[in-house]
Amino acid sequence: MSSIVRIPTPLRKLTSGAREISVNSETVGACIAQLEARFPGLGERLCDERGELRRFINVYVNGEDVRFLAGLATPLCPGDEVYIVPAMAGG
Amino acid sequence: MTYVKALRCRECGREYPQGPTHVCEFCFGPLEVAYDYQAIQRDISREAIAAGPGSIWRYQALLPVQRASQADLGAGWTPLIKANNLARALGLRELYLKNDCVNPTYSFKDRVVAVATAKALEFGFDTLACASTGNLAAAVSAQAAKAGLRAYVFIPADLEQGKIVGAAVYGATLVSVQGNYDQANRLASEVADRYGWAFVNINLRPYYAEGSKTLAFEVAEQLGWRVPDHVVVPIASGSLFTKIWKGWNELAEVGLLDGQRPRMTGAQAAGCSPVAAAFATGSWDIRPVKPWSIAKSLAIGNPADGHYALKVARESGGYIEMVQEQEIAQGVALLARTEGLFAETAAGVTVAALQQLATRGKIGCDEVTVAYITGNGLKTQEAIAEALAPALVVSPTLTSFEQALARQIPPSDRSREAGAKTHTRRESFQK
């Protein structure tokens, strides 16, 4: 069983409209690399030249911000849900 | 007509036609409204503004909608109060308070929602929505009621009662999320992605945020088209702070001001201070936090505009101050007891920050300073109620009253107290 990545609207042009992508990756970083390999251009939307998550990108694993976990090294288990959210205004 | 040229990405500068969208498709950066300032300069004047309505719409040329919607609630053009008593208490010479407690739903959020609602109607939406720490929920709910739109507001479950009632009364569907604001906001963004609703702080964000500029416009006009030397603004997501800055810049851009800009200082509480923490360490990276502050309207642990707020504070020569949690209620009380203004916990943070700035010499005593008071105290009574137990409990007889009074005030002080203002409770609060 693989992990599910939920793709937000602004990125769906790159995934031919797909809302959810299944990946087999052990970490969030590997998951982004796998997405880039399948959908060229997606990786650079998410990460900067240094390979770090862009500051206005939020990535969640099962609802938790990866910046509270291990960042790109956050491990993924089968069945995990990865969600990508552009920054939002408040509140 | 409007003077909007396009939506423009703050990061890469790519432009997009106007629509209910907030993210650059290329770099994922936030989109912002770009205007034709030359055309605005040609058409705008101080006189034309003065002849306009007593609301945010007097600055329509610098807003992204043609006119107020039919359903407008009349947000804005709130009083600028010269706060002589508070100034004296803090050792400042000239201090003003922008009192946004008196907006239609008692916070500055009515400004942003007025713009977002006009835009939602223009785009043909039938449902207005938001994620909120409380004030936005009330503003969205009330505007939706007046505009005949359905409304869904996503709030953290632990909000103050006043904020829950103050949003629910207008008939919106309250979605109480078992989590903090950041979690409610993440859920809202997933919902926004799936349902075709006008989320004011998500897909309408570029327009919504523009409403905050009117807090700069009004202060400049109310000071006689003058820019203060220093302004102090509470920071949650950082959107208000950065848009007030955009406001000063635009006034200069269109020739209404000579280009002076104030020092911009932001205020956060210890229980949620990711922007202040980055400022203090000289960093440009905002590390998100899990909020525990009693200033719930500021409790955004992952502030979307935090990076830009840092930039504004540094560029303008201001600061991002962090105040202690126990200073928040004291700030609320100090404001109430010097200026007769009962404002919510966010104002407690702002006033405590003012006090800290004054004590540490970060505000020059000769600086003309404006503090933004963004929401009404009746919304957050829990935060201060405990410290305000009745001073005198009496049976309904004069004897009982006088006995109680005698216990409260030593006899030697009584005649003085009878003739002068009573400072007893203020002093006891500050201990």
Short mmCIF file of C-alpha atoms in Angstrom, two decimals:
data_model
loop_
_atom_site.label_atom_id
_atom_site.label_comp_id
_atom_site.label_asym_id
_atom_site.label_seq_id
_atom_site.Cartn_x
_atom_site.Cartn_y
_atom_site.Cartn_z
CA MET A 1 0.00 0.00 0.00
CA SER A 2 1.33 3.41 -0.91
CA SER A 3 0.97 6.95 0.42
CA ILE A 4 -1.48 9.41 -1.10
CA VAL A 5 -0.46 12.94 -2.09
CA ARG A 6 -3.34 15.40 -2.41
CA ILE A 7 -2.64 17.95 -5.13
CA PRO A 8 -4.12 21.47 -4.72
CA THR A 9 -5.80 23.20 -7.67
CA PRO A 10 -2.88 25.44 -8.73
CA LEU A 11 -0.67 22.38 -9.28
CA ARG A 12 -3.19 20.21 -11.11
CA LYS A 13 -2.22 21.56 -14.51
CA LEU A 14 1.03 19.69 -13.99
CA THR A 15 -0.70 16.46 -12.96
CA SER A 16 -3.15 16.45 -15.89
CA GLY A 17 -5.90 17.36 -13.47
CA ALA A 18 -5.25 14.52 -11.01
CA ARG A 19 -6.31 15.38 -7.46
CA GLU A 20 -4.52 12.52 -5.79
CA ILE A 21 -1.30 10.76 -6.65
CA SER A 22 -0.09 7.50 -5.12
CA VAL A 23 3.59 7.36 -4.27
CA ASN A 24 5.91 4.75 -2.81
CA SER A 25 8.43 6.82 -0.93
CA GLU A 26 10.07 6.49 2.44
CA THR A 27 10.28 10.22 3.17
CA VAL A 28 8.60 13.47 2.18
CA GLY A 29 11.76 14.51 0.29
CA ALA A 30 11.78 11.26 -1.69
CA CYS A 31 8.09 11.71 -2.37
CA ILE A 32 8.71 15.16 -3.90
CA ALA A 33 11.54 13.70 -6.01
CA GLN A 34 9.20 11.00 -7.23
CA LEU A 35 6.52 13.58 -8.09
CA GLU A 36 9.10 15.60 -10.05
CA ALA A 37 10.16 12.50 -11.97
CA ARG A 38 6.57 11.77 -12.97
CA PHE A 39 5.40 15.36 -13.43
CA PRO A 40 8.37 17.51 -14.46
CA GLY A 41 8.17 21.01 -12.97
CA LEU A 42 6.29 20.00 -9.87
CA GLY A 43 9.42 19.72 -7.76
CA GLU A 44 10.60 23.26 -8.43
CA ARG A 45 7.18 24.59 -7.45
CA LEU A 46 7.68 23.06 -4.03
CA CYS A 47 11.40 23.39 -3.38
CA ASP A 48 13.93 26.15 -4.00
CA GLU A 49 17.42 25.88 -5.57
CA ARG A 50 18.87 24.58 -2.32
CA GLY A 51 16.32 21.79 -2.26
CA GLU A 52 14.50 23.29 0.73
CA LEU A 53 10.72 23.65 0.86
CA ARG A 54 9.74 27.11 -0.39
CA ARG A 55 8.72 29.32 2.49
CA PHE A 56 5.13 29.79 1.32
CA ILE A 57 4.56 26.07 0.79
CA ASN A 58 3.13 24.03 3.63
CA VAL A 59 3.34 20.26 3.52
CA TYR A 60 1.33 18.17 5.96
CA VAL A 61 1.55 14.46 6.73
CA ASN A 62 -1.69 13.16 8.24
CA GLY A 63 -2.62 16.72 9.14
CA GLU A 64 0.65 17.68 10.83
CA ASP A 65 2.95 20.35 9.35
CA VAL A 66 6.24 18.64 8.43
CA ARG A 67 8.08 21.57 10.00
CA PHE A 68 6.90 20.19 13.35
CA LEU A 69 8.13 16.75 12.26
CA ALA A 70 11.42 16.14 10.48
CA GLY A 71 10.92 18.43 7.48
CA LEU A 72 11.76 16.75 4.19
CA ALA A 73 13.22 13.82 6.13
CA THR A 74 9.81 13.10 7.68
CA PRO A 75 9.19 9.37 7.15
CA LEU A 76 6.17 8.17 5.18
CA CYS A 77 4.35 4.95 5.92
CA PRO A 78 1.90 3.12 3.69
CA GLY A 79 -1.51 4.77 3.96
CA ASP A 80 -0.13 8.17 5.02
CA GLU A 81 -1.77 11.22 3.51
CA VAL A 82 0.42 14.04 2.25
CA TYR A 83 -1.24 17.38 1.62
CA ILE A 84 0.33 20.41 -0.04
CA VAL A 85 -1.06 23.86 0.80
CA PRO A 86 0.04 27.25 -0.40
CA ALA A 87 0.31 29.83 2.38
CA MET A 88 -2.95 31.36 3.55
CA ALA A 89 -3.87 34.67 5.09
CA GLY A 90 -5.33 34.94 8.55
CA GLY A 91 -7.82 35.14 10.70
CA MET B 1 -14.21 51.86 -13.02
CA THR B 2 -11.31 50.37 -11.15
CA TYR B 3 -7.63 51.01 -11.66
CA VAL B 4 -6.60 47.39 -11.28
CA LYS B 5 -4.07 46.23 -13.85
CA ALA B 6 -3.75 42.61 -12.84
CA LEU B 7 -3.01 40.19 -10.05
CA ARG B 8 0.76 40.01 -9.66
CA CYS B 9 2.91 37.39 -7.92
CA ARG B 10 4.84 38.89 -5.03
CA GLU B 11 7.69 36.48 -5.64
CA CYS B 12 8.25 36.21 -9.39
CA GLY B 13 6.19 39.13 -10.71
CA ARG B 14 4.11 37.07 -13.15
CA GLU B 15 0.74 38.65 -13.85
CA TYR B 16 -2.70 37.06 -13.99
CA PRO B 17 -6.12 38.37 -15.00
CA GLN B 18 -8.46 39.10 -12.11
CA GLY B 19 -10.28 36.04 -10.83
CA PRO B 20 -10.93 34.12 -7.61
CA THR B 21 -7.34 32.94 -7.33
CA HIS B 22 -4.55 33.65 -4.89
CA VAL B 23 -1.50 31.62 -5.84
CA CYS B 24 0.99 31.98 -8.68
CA GLU B 25 0.70 28.89 -10.83
CA PHE B 26 4.38 29.05 -11.62
CA CYS B 27 6.11 29.59 -8.28
CA PHE B 28 3.24 29.19 -5.79
CA GLY B 29 3.93 32.68 -4.45
CA PRO B 30 1.04 34.83 -3.18
CA LEU B 31 -0.78 37.07 -5.65
CA GLU B 32 -1.35 40.74 -4.94
CA VAL B 33 -3.47 43.39 -6.67
CA ALA B 34 -1.47 45.69 -8.98
CA TYR B 35 -2.86 49.11 -9.94
CA ASP B 36 -2.28 51.73 -12.58
CA TYR B 37 -0.96 54.39 -10.19
CA GLN B 38 -0.45 57.00 -12.90
CA ALA B 39 -4.12 56.89 -13.78
CA ILE B 40 -5.07 57.04 -10.10
CA GLN B 41 -2.81 60.04 -9.55
CA ARG B 42 -4.53 61.81 -12.42
CA ASP B 43 -7.98 61.27 -10.95
CA ILE B 44 -7.55 61.29 -7.18
CA SER B 45 -7.38 64.31 -4.88
CA ARG B 46 -7.66 65.08 -1.19
CA GLU B 47 -10.80 67.09 -1.95
CA ALA B 48 -12.49 64.25 -3.84
CA ILE B 49 -11.72 61.88 -0.96
CA ALA B 50 -13.09 64.36 1.59
CA ALA B 51 -16.33 64.55 -0.42
CA GLY B 52 -16.65 60.76 -0.45
CA PRO B 53 -18.64 58.51 1.87
CA GLY B 54 -17.78 58.09 5.55
CA SER B 55 -16.52 54.57 5.04
CA ILE B 56 -13.62 52.74 3.42
CA TRP B 57 -15.20 53.55 0.04
CA ARG B 58 -13.90 57.12 0.15
CA TYR B 59 -10.68 55.46 -1.09
CA GLN B 60 -12.38 53.44 -3.83
CA ALA B 61 -9.73 54.41 -6.41
CA LEU B 62 -7.18 52.47 -4.36
CA LEU B 63 -9.41 49.44 -3.85
CA PRO B 64 -9.96 46.56 -6.30
CA VAL B 65 -13.73 46.95 -6.68
CA GLN B 66 -15.76 49.49 -8.50
CA ARG B 67 -18.03 50.45 -5.64
CA ALA B 68 -19.44 49.27 -2.36
CA SER B 69 -21.89 46.41 -2.85
CA GLN B 70 -25.59 47.08 -2.25
CA ALA B 71 -25.14 45.01 0.87
CA ASP B 72 -22.29 47.07 2.32
CA LEU B 73 -22.36 47.44 6.11
CA GLY B 74 -20.42 50.71 6.19
CA ALA B 75 -17.08 49.63 7.63
CA GLY B 76 -14.33 52.15 8.19
CA TRP B 77 -13.83 55.87 8.79
CA THR B 78 -13.49 55.05 12.47
CA PRO B 79 -12.27 57.59 15.06
CA LEU B 80 -8.63 58.50 15.54
CA ILE B 81 -8.44 59.35 19.23
CA LYS B 82 -5.77 61.59 20.72
CA ALA B 83 -4.79 59.53 23.75
CA ASN B 84 -3.39 62.11 26.14
CA ASN B 85 -3.92 60.06 29.30
CA LEU B 86 -2.31 56.92 27.95
CA ALA B 87 0.49 59.01 26.45
CA ARG B 88 1.17 60.53 29.85
CA ALA B 89 1.13 57.11 31.51
CA LEU B 90 3.69 55.87 28.99
CA GLY B 91 5.80 59.02 28.86
CA LEU B 92 5.01 59.79 25.23
CA ARG B 93 4.21 63.22 23.85
CA GLU B 94 1.76 62.59 21.03
CA LEU B 95 -0.11 59.30 20.87
CA TYR B 96 -3.20 58.44 18.85
CA LEU B 97 -5.40 55.34 18.86
CA LYS B 98 -7.16 54.17 15.74
CA ASN B 99 -10.34 52.80 17.24
CA ASP B 100 -11.56 49.99 14.99
CA CYS B 101 -13.69 48.52 17.79
CA VAL B 102 -16.62 50.52 16.41
CA ASN B 103 -16.93 48.82 13.03
CA PRO B 104 -20.22 47.03 12.22
CA THR B 105 -19.08 43.74 13.80
CA TYR B 106 -16.65 45.42 16.18
CA SER B 107 -13.30 44.69 14.56
CA PHE B 108 -11.15 45.82 11.63
CA LYS B 109 -12.14 42.67 9.75
CA ASP B 110 -15.23 44.45 8.44
CA ARG B 111 -12.90 46.42 6.17
CA VAL B 112 -11.39 43.40 4.48
CA VAL B 113 -14.66 41.53 4.28
CA ALA B 114 -16.42 44.52 2.69
CA VAL B 115 -13.93 44.36 -0.18
CA ALA B 116 -14.03 40.56 -0.39
CA THR B 117 -17.85 40.48 -0.40
CA ALA B 118 -18.12 43.06 -3.16
CA LYS B 119 -15.69 40.93 -5.15
CA ALA B 120 -17.53 37.68 -4.35
CA LEU B 121 -20.77 39.20 -5.67
CA GLU B 122 -18.94 40.47 -8.76
CA PHE B 123 -17.59 36.95 -9.43
CA GLY B 124 -21.08 35.47 -8.93
CA PHE B 125 -20.49 33.32 -5.83
CA ASP B 126 -23.43 32.22 -3.70
CA THR B 127 -21.47 31.17 -0.61
CA LEU B 128 -19.07 33.17 1.51
CA ALA B 129 -16.61 31.34 3.78
CA CYS B 130 -13.48 31.75 5.86
CA ALA B 131 -11.23 30.23 8.47
CA SER B 132 -11.12 32.52 11.45
CA THR B 133 -9.80 33.21 14.92
CA GLY B 134 -13.17 34.84 15.60
CA ASN B 135 -13.30 38.40 14.32
CA LEU B 136 -13.27 37.40 10.67
CA ALA B 137 -16.02 34.86 11.35
CA ALA B 138 -18.34 37.60 12.62
CA ALA B 139 -17.53 39.92 9.74
CA VAL B 140 -18.11 37.22 7.10
CA SER B 141 -21.28 36.02 8.77
CA ALA B 142 -22.78 39.52 9.00
CA GLN B 143 -21.83 40.51 5.45
CA ALA B 144 -23.23 37.27 4.08
CA ALA B 145 -26.49 37.88 5.92
CA LYS B 146 -26.84 41.35 4.45
CA ALA B 147 -25.83 40.19 0.97
CA GLY B 148 -28.13 37.16 1.00
CA LEU B 149 -25.24 34.72 0.66
CA ARG B 150 -24.84 31.43 2.47
CA ALA B 151 -21.91 31.40 4.87
CA TYR B 152 -19.60 28.77 6.36
CA VAL B 153 -17.04 29.82 8.92
CA PHE B 154 -14.32 27.49 10.23
CA ILE B 155 -13.21 28.31 13.77
CA PRO B 156 -11.05 26.60 16.38
CA ALA B 157 -13.30 24.94 18.96
CA ASP B 158 -11.77 26.76 21.94
CA LEU B 159 -12.72 30.32 20.88
CA GLU B 160 -14.11 32.84 23.34
CA GLN B 161 -17.89 32.68 23.84
CA GLY B 162 -18.30 36.25 22.62
CA LYS B 163 -16.68 35.39 19.33
CA ILE B 164 -18.77 32.26 18.81
CA VAL B 165 -22.05 34.02 19.61
CA GLY B 166 -20.94 37.08 17.66
CA ALA B 167 -20.52 34.99 14.53
CA ALA B 168 -23.41 32.55 14.95
CA VAL B 169 -26.06 35.23 15.52
CA TYR B 170 -25.92 36.30 11.86
CA GLY B 171 -26.89 32.83 10.71
CA ALA B 172 -23.68 31.45 9.25
CA THR B 173 -22.96 27.75 9.63
CA LEU B 174 -20.21 27.58 12.24
CA VAL B 175 -17.79 24.74 11.68
CA SER B 176 -16.12 24.21 15.02
CA VAL B 177 -12.80 22.49 14.33
CA GLN B 178 -11.24 20.35 17.05
CA GLY B 179 -7.83 21.93 16.70
CA ASN B 180 -6.06 25.28 16.54
CA TYR B 181 -6.50 28.02 13.95
CA ASP B 182 -3.75 26.69 11.71
CA GLN B 183 -5.51 23.33 11.57
CA ALA B 184 -8.87 24.99 10.90
CA ASN B 185 -7.24 27.00 8.14
CA ARG B 186 -5.66 23.91 6.57
CA LEU B 187 -9.02 22.18 6.57
CA ALA B 188 -10.61 25.28 5.06
CA SER B 189 -8.08 25.27 2.25
CA GLU B 190 -8.93 21.63 1.49
CA VAL B 191 -12.62 22.53 1.50
CA ALA B 192 -11.92 25.56 -0.70
CA ASP B 193 -10.24 23.24 -3.15
CA ARG B 194 -13.27 20.98 -3.37
CA TYR B 195 -16.25 23.35 -3.07
CA GLY B 196 -16.85 26.40 -5.22
CA TRP B 197 -17.13 28.83 -2.33
CA ALA B 198 -15.70 32.30 -1.90
CA PHE B 199 -13.23 31.83 0.93
CA VAL B 200 -12.34 35.40 1.77
CA ASN B 201 -8.94 34.51 3.21
CA ILE B 202 -8.08 31.89 0.58
CA ASN B 203 -9.27 32.29 -3.01
CA LEU B 204 -10.32 35.93 -2.47
CA ARG B 205 -7.27 36.75 -0.39
CA PRO B 206 -5.64 39.20 -2.84
CA TYR B 207 -8.75 41.42 -2.79
CA TYR B 208 -9.61 40.88 0.87
CA ALA B 209 -6.17 41.95 2.05
CA GLU B 210 -6.45 45.26 0.18
CA GLY B 211 -9.15 46.39 2.62
CA SER B 212 -6.53 46.74 5.36
CA LYS B 213 -4.79 49.55 3.46
CA THR B 214 -7.65 51.83 4.43
CA LEU B 215 -6.23 51.82 7.98
CA ALA B 216 -3.24 53.74 6.63
CA PHE B 217 -5.32 55.98 4.38
CA GLU B 218 -7.67 57.03 7.18
CA VAL B 219 -4.93 57.77 9.67
CA ALA B 220 -3.06 59.92 7.14
CA GLU B 221 -6.21 61.85 6.28
CA GLN B 222 -7.29 62.20 9.93
CA LEU B 223 -3.87 63.61 10.83
CA GLY B 224 -4.36 66.28 8.15
CA TRP B 225 -2.57 64.33 5.39
CA ARG B 226 0.43 63.65 7.53
CA VAL B 227 2.24 60.41 8.21
CA PRO B 228 2.90 59.51 11.84
CA ASP B 229 6.49 58.84 12.88
CA HIS B 230 5.78 55.43 14.33
CA VAL B 231 2.85 53.03 14.20
CA VAL B 232 2.23 49.94 16.32
CA VAL B 233 0.12 47.12 14.91
CA PRO B 234 -0.75 43.68 16.31
CA ILE B 235 0.51 40.78 14.19
CA ALA B 236 -1.28 37.49 13.56
CA SER B 237 -0.74 36.42 9.95
CA GLY B 238 1.11 39.66 9.18
CA SER B 239 -1.38 40.64 6.48
CA LEU B 240 -2.71 43.74 8.27
CA PHE B 241 0.81 44.91 9.07
CA THR B 242 2.10 44.58 5.51
CA LYS B 243 -1.02 46.14 3.96
CA ILE B 244 -0.85 49.19 6.22
CA TRP B 245 2.68 49.59 4.89
CA LYS B 246 1.41 49.21 1.33
CA GLY B 247 -1.11 51.94 2.16
CA TRP B 248 1.55 54.54 3.06
CA ASN B 249 3.51 53.67 -0.04
CA GLU B 250 0.48 54.03 -2.28
CA LEU B 251 -0.40 57.44 -0.86
CA ALA B 252 3.07 58.60 -1.84
CA GLU B 253 2.83 56.83 -5.20
CA VAL B 254 -0.33 58.73 -6.18
CA GLY B 255 0.93 62.06 -4.88
CA LEU B 256 -1.30 62.44 -1.82
CA LEU B 257 1.69 62.40 0.52
CA ASP B 258 5.28 63.49 0.08
CA GLY B 259 6.80 60.05 0.56
CA GLN B 260 7.39 60.09 4.30
CA ARG B 261 6.79 56.70 5.83
CA PRO B 262 6.42 55.74 9.47
CA ARG B 263 8.46 53.26 11.41
CA MET B 264 6.32 50.11 11.51
CA THR B 265 6.36 48.08 14.71
CA GLY B 266 4.46 44.83 15.15
CA ALA B 267 3.24 43.29 18.40
CA GLN B 268 2.92 39.63 19.34
CA ALA B 269 2.30 37.77 22.59
CA ALA B 270 4.68 35.21 24.11
CA GLY B 271 2.15 32.43 23.51
CA CYS B 272 2.36 32.94 19.75
CA SER B 273 5.34 34.96 18.59
CA PRO B 274 6.92 33.34 15.53
CA VAL B 275 7.47 36.69 13.79
CA ALA B 276 8.89 38.39 16.88
CA ALA B 277 11.20 35.40 17.43
CA ALA B 278 12.58 35.65 13.90
CA PHE B 279 12.99 39.40 14.28
CA ALA B 280 14.89 39.00 17.54
CA THR B 281 17.37 36.54 16.06
CA GLY B 282 17.88 38.46 12.82
CA SER B 283 16.47 35.56 10.83
CA TRP B 284 14.33 35.68 7.69
CA ASP B 285 12.83 32.26 8.35
CA ILE B 286 9.65 32.04 10.32
CA ARG B 287 9.56 28.87 12.39
CA PRO B 288 5.91 27.94 12.94
CA VAL B 289 4.74 27.42 16.52
CA LYS B 290 1.80 25.81 18.32
CA PRO B 291 0.00 28.77 19.90
CA TRP B 292 -1.05 28.92 23.55
CA SER B 293 -1.72 32.65 23.83
CA ILE B 294 -4.84 34.14 25.47
CA ALA B 295 -4.80 36.66 22.60
CA LYS B 296 -6.65 34.17 20.42
CA SER B 297 -7.28 36.60 17.59
CA LEU B 298 -3.50 36.73 17.14
CA ALA B 299 -2.91 33.01 17.61
CA ILE B 300 -1.70 32.06 14.17
CA GLY B 301 1.31 29.80 14.54
CA ASN B 302 2.09 29.68 10.84
CA PRO B 303 1.77 33.29 9.68
CA ALA B 304 1.44 33.48 5.90
CA ASP B 305 2.78 37.02 5.65
CA GLY B 306 5.32 36.67 8.45
CA HIS B 307 8.27 36.94 6.10
CA TYR B 308 6.91 40.12 4.54
CA ALA B 309 6.16 41.56 7.98
CA LEU B 310 9.81 41.05 8.95
CA LYS B 311 10.83 42.87 5.81
CA VAL B 312 8.54 45.83 6.55
CA ALA B 313 9.70 46.15 10.16
CA ARG B 314 13.36 46.06 9.16
CA GLU B 315 13.01 48.31 6.12
CA SER B 316 11.05 50.94 8.04
CA GLY B 317 13.27 50.99 11.12
CA GLY B 318 10.63 49.44 13.36
CA TYR B 319 10.56 46.36 15.56
CA ILE B 320 8.52 43.24 16.19
CA GLU B 321 7.92 43.23 19.93
CA MET B 322 7.02 40.24 22.04
CA VAL B 323 5.12 40.83 25.29
CA GLN B 324 4.44 38.46 28.16
CA GLU B 325 1.04 36.76 28.47
CA GLN B 326 0.34 38.31 31.90
CA GLU B 327 0.86 41.76 30.38
CA ILE B 328 -2.08 41.32 28.00
CA ALA B 329 -4.87 41.78 30.55
CA GLN B 330 -2.88 44.62 32.11
CA GLY B 331 -2.70 46.29 28.70
CA VAL B 332 -6.46 45.92 28.23
CA ALA B 333 -7.03 47.47 31.67
CA LEU B 334 -4.54 50.30 31.14
CA LEU B 335 -6.26 51.25 27.89
CA ALA B 336 -9.71 51.12 29.49
CA ARG B 337 -8.64 53.10 32.57
CA THR B 338 -6.78 55.83 30.77
CA GLU B 339 -8.85 56.29 27.62
CA GLY B 340 -12.24 54.75 28.40
CA LEU B 341 -11.75 52.28 25.58
CA PHE B 342 -12.49 48.60 26.18
CA ALA B 343 -10.70 46.60 23.54
CA GLU B 344 -9.95 42.94 23.08
CA THR B 345 -6.84 40.99 24.00
CA ALA B 346 -5.08 41.90 20.74
CA ALA B 347 -5.19 45.51 21.95
CA GLY B 348 -3.79 44.36 25.27
CA VAL B 349 -0.83 43.02 23.31
CA THR B 350 -0.54 46.29 21.39
CA VAL B 351 -0.70 48.48 24.50
CA ALA B 352 1.77 46.25 26.36
CA ALA B 353 4.09 46.54 23.36
CA LEU B 354 3.71 50.33 23.39
CA GLN B 355 4.64 50.35 27.06
CA GLN B 356 7.66 48.15 26.40
CA LEU B 357 8.78 50.33 23.48
CA ALA B 358 8.46 53.47 25.60
CA THR B 359 10.29 51.95 28.58
CA ARG B 360 13.13 50.71 26.43
CA GLY B 361 13.44 53.96 24.53
CA LYS B 362 12.47 52.37 21.22
CA ILE B 363 9.81 55.03 20.69
CA GLY B 364 11.26 58.50 20.89
CA CYS B 365 9.20 60.57 23.34
CA ASP B 366 8.77 63.17 20.57
CA GLU B 367 7.59 60.67 17.94
CA VAL B 368 4.01 61.06 16.75
CA THR B 369 2.78 57.52 17.36
CA VAL B 370 -0.38 55.73 16.27
CA ALA B 371 -1.47 52.42 17.80
CA TYR B 372 -4.07 50.33 16.00
CA ILE B 373 -6.83 49.02 18.28
CA THR B 374 -8.38 46.33 16.12
CA GLY B 375 -11.22 44.74 18.07
CA ASN B 376 -13.80 45.26 20.82
CA GLY B 377 -13.27 44.12 24.42
CA LEU B 378 -16.74 42.63 24.78
CA LYS B 379 -15.55 39.81 22.53
CA THR B 380 -12.89 38.53 24.92
CA GLN B 381 -14.27 39.13 28.39
CA GLU B 382 -12.99 35.81 29.75
CA ALA B 383 -9.41 36.98 29.40
CA ILE B 384 -9.85 39.78 31.87
CA ALA B 385 -12.95 38.92 33.93
CA GLU B 386 -11.08 37.10 36.68
CA ALA B 387 -9.05 40.15 37.58
CA LEU B 388 -12.17 42.31 37.78
CA ALA B 389 -14.19 40.92 40.69
CA PRO B 390 -16.42 43.61 42.25
CA ALA B 391 -14.43 45.75 44.66
CA LEU B 392 -17.29 46.32 47.09
CA VAL B 393 -19.95 43.75 47.96
CA VAL B 394 -22.65 45.29 50.15
CA SER B 395 -26.18 44.79 51.44
CA PRO B 396 -28.57 47.51 50.29
CA THR B 397 -27.99 49.90 53.17
CA LEU B 398 -25.89 53.02 53.47
CA THR B 399 -24.24 51.58 56.60
CA SER B 400 -23.10 48.51 54.76
CA PHE B 401 -21.79 50.64 51.90
CA GLU B 402 -19.83 52.90 54.23
CA GLN B 403 -18.37 49.95 56.10
CA ALA B 404 -17.24 48.41 52.86
CA LEU B 405 -15.83 51.71 51.66
CA ALA B 406 -13.91 52.10 54.88
CA ARG B 407 -12.36 48.67 54.43
CA GLN B 408 -11.32 49.59 50.91
CA ILE B 409 -9.85 53.05 51.60
CA PRO B 410 -7.92 54.03 54.74
CA PRO B 411 -9.65 57.02 56.53
CA SER B 412 -6.74 59.38 55.88
CA ASP B 413 -7.17 58.96 52.11
CA ARG B 414 -10.92 59.14 52.02
CA SER B 415 -11.54 62.85 51.62
CA ARG B 416 -8.94 63.03 48.85
CA GLU B 417 -10.48 60.06 47.10
CA ALA B 418 -13.94 61.53 47.37
CA GLY B 419 -12.88 64.58 45.43
CA ALA B 420 -10.41 63.09 43.02
CA LYS B 421 -10.41 60.38 40.44
CA THR B 422 -10.12 56.94 41.95
CA HIS B 423 -6.91 55.28 40.97
CA THR B 424 -7.14 52.47 43.47
CA ARG B 425 -8.27 49.77 41.10
CA ARG B 426 -5.85 50.72 38.40
CA GLU B 427 -2.99 50.52 40.86
CA SER B 428 -4.13 47.24 42.31
CA PHE B 429 -4.34 45.81 38.80
CA GLN B 430 -0.79 46.73 38.00
CA LYS B 431 0.68 45.07 41.08
#
